Backbone as ProteinMPNN parsed JSONL, in Angstrom:
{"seq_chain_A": "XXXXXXXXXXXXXXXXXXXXXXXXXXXXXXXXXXXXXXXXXXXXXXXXXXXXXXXXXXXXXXXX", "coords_chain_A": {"N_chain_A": [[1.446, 7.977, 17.129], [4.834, 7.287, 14.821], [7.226, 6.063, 13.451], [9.678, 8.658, 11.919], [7.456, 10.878, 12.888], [7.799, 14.143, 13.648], [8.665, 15.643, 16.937], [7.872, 17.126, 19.885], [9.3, 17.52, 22.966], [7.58, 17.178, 26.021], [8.501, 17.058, 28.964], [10.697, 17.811, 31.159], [14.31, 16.522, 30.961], [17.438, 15.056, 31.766], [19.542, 16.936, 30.176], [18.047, 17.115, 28.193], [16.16, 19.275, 27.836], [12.919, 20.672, 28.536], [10.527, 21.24, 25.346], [12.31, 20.676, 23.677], [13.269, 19.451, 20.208], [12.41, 17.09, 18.246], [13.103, 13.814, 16.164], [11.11, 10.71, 15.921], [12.672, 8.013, 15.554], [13.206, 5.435, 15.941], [10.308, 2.51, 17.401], [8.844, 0.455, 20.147], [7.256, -2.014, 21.948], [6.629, -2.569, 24.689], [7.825, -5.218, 26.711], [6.668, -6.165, 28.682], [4.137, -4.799, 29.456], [1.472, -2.883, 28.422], [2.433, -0.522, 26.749], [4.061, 1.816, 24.337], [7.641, 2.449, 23.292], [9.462, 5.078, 22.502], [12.16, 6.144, 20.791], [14.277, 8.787, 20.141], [15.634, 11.048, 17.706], [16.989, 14.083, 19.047], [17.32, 17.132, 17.483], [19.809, 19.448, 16.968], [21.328, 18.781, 19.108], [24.275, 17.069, 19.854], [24.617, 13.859, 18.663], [22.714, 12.893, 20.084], [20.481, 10.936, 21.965], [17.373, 9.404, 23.296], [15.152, 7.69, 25.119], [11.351, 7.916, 25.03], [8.221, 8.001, 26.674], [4.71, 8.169, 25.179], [3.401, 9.613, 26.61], [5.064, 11.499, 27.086], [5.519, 13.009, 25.218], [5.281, 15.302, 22.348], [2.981, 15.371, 18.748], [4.331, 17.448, 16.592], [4.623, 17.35, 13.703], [3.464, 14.827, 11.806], [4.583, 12.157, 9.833], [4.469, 11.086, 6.26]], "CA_chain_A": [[2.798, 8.38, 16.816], [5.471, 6.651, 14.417], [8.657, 6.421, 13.355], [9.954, 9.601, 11.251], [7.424, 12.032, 13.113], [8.69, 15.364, 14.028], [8.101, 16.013, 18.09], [8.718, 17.88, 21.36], [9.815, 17.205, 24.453], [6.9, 17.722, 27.188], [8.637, 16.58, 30.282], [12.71, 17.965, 31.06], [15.099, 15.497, 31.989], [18.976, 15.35, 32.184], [20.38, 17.276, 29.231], [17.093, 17.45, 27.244], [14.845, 20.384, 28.709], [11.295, 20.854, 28.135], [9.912, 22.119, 24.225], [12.987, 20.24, 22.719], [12.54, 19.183, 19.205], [13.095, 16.107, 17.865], [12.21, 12.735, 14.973], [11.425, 9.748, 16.278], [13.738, 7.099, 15.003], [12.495, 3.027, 16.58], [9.201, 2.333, 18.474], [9.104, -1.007, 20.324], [6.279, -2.009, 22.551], [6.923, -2.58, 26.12], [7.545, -6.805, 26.629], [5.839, -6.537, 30.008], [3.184, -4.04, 29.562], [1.151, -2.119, 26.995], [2.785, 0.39, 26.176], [5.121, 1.92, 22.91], [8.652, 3.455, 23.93], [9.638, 5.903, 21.633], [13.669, 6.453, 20.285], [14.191, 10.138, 19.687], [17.116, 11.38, 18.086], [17.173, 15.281, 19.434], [17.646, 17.732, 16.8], [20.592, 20.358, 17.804], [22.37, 18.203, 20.148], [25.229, 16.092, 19.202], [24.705, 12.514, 19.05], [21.851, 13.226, 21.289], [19.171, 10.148, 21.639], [17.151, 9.248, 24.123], [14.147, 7.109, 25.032], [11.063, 8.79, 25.848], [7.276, 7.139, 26.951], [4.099, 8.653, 24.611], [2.848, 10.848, 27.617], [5.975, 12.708, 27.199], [5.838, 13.624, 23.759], [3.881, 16.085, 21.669], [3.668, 15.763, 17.886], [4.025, 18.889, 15.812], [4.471, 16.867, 12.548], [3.165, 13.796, 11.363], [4.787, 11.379, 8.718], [3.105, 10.651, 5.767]], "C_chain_A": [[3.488, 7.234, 16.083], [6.526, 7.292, 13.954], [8.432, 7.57, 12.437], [8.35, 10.725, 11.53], [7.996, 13.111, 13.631], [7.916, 15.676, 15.68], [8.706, 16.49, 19.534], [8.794, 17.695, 22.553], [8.466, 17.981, 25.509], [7.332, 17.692, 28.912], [10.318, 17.065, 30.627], [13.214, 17.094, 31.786], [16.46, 15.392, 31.555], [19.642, 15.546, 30.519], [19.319, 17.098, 27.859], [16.001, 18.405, 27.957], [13.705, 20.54, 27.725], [11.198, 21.387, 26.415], [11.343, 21.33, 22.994], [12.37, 19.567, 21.651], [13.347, 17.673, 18.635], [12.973, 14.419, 16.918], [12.5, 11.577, 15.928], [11.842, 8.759, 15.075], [13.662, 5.554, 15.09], [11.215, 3.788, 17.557], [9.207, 1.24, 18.775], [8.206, -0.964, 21.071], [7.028, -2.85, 23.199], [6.772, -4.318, 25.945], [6.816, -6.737, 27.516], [4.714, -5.387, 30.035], [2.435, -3.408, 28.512], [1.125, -0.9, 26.486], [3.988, 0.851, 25.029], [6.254, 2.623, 23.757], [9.361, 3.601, 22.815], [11.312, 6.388, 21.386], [13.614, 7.442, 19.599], [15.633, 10.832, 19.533], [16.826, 13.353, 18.172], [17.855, 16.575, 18.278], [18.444, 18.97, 17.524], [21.455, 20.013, 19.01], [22.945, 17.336, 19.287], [25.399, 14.631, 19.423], [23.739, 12.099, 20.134], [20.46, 11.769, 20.861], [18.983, 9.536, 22.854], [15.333, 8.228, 24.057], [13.044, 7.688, 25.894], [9.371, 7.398, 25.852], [5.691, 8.296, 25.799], [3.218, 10.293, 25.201], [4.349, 11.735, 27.626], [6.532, 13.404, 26.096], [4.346, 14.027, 23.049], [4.111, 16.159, 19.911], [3.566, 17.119, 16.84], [4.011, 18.688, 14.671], [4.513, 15.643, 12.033], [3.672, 13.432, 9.819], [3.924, 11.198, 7.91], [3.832, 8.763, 4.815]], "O_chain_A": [[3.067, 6.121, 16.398], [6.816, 8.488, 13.947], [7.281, 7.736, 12.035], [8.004, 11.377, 10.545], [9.016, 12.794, 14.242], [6.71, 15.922, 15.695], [9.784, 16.209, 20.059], [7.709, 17.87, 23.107], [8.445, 19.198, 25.692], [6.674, 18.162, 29.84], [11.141, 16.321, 30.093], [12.867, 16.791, 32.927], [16.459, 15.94, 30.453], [20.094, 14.637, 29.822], [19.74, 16.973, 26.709], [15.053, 17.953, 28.598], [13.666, 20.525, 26.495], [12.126, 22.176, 26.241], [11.306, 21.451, 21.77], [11.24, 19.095, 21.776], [14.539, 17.367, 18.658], [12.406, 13.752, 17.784], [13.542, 11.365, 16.547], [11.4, 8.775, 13.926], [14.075, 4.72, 14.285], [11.103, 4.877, 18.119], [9.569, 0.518, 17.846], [7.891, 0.214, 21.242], [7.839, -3.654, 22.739], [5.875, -4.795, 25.25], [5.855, -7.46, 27.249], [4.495, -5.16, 31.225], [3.051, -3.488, 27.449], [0.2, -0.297, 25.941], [4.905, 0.035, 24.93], [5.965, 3.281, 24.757], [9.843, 2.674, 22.164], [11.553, 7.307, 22.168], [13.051, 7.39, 18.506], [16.467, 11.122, 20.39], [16.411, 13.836, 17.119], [19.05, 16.823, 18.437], [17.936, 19.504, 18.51], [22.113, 20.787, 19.707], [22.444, 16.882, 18.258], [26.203, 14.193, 20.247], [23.916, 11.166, 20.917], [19.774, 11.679, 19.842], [19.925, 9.13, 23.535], [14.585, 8.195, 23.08], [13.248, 7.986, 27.071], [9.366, 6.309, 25.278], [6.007, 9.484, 25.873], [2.76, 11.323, 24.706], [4.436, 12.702, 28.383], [7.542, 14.097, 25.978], [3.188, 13.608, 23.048], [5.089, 16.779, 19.494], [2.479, 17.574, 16.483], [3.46, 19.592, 14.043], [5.637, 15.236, 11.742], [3.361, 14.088, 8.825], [2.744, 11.102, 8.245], [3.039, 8.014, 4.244]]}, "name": "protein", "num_of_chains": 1, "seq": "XXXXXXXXXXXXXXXXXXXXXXXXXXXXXXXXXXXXXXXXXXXXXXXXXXXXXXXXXXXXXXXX"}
């Protein structure tokens, strides 16, 4: 996954429910561990962005 793919929400959590759609926007890798955490701004919500982990995102369209 990278910035400006298109992807959906696998996991629901407070004011983003499951299948939401949405571009990721920053990726930063975890200082204490090895993993990426993903900045998703939520398409159809207002001002909507949230940080999600790779296991909780599916992508439906890859950047080129």
């Amino acid at each position: 996954m990278k910035v400006g793919d298109l992807v959906k929400n696998t996991r629901p959590s407070l004011g983003i429910p499951k299948g939401t759609t949405g571009l990721i926007i920053d990726k930063q890798k975890s200082a204490t561990a090895d993993y990426y955490v993903y900045e998703i701004q939520w398409l159809g919500r207002r001002m909507s962005h949230s940080r999600r982990l790779e296991r909780d995102l599916e992508v439906i369209n890859e950047s080129r």
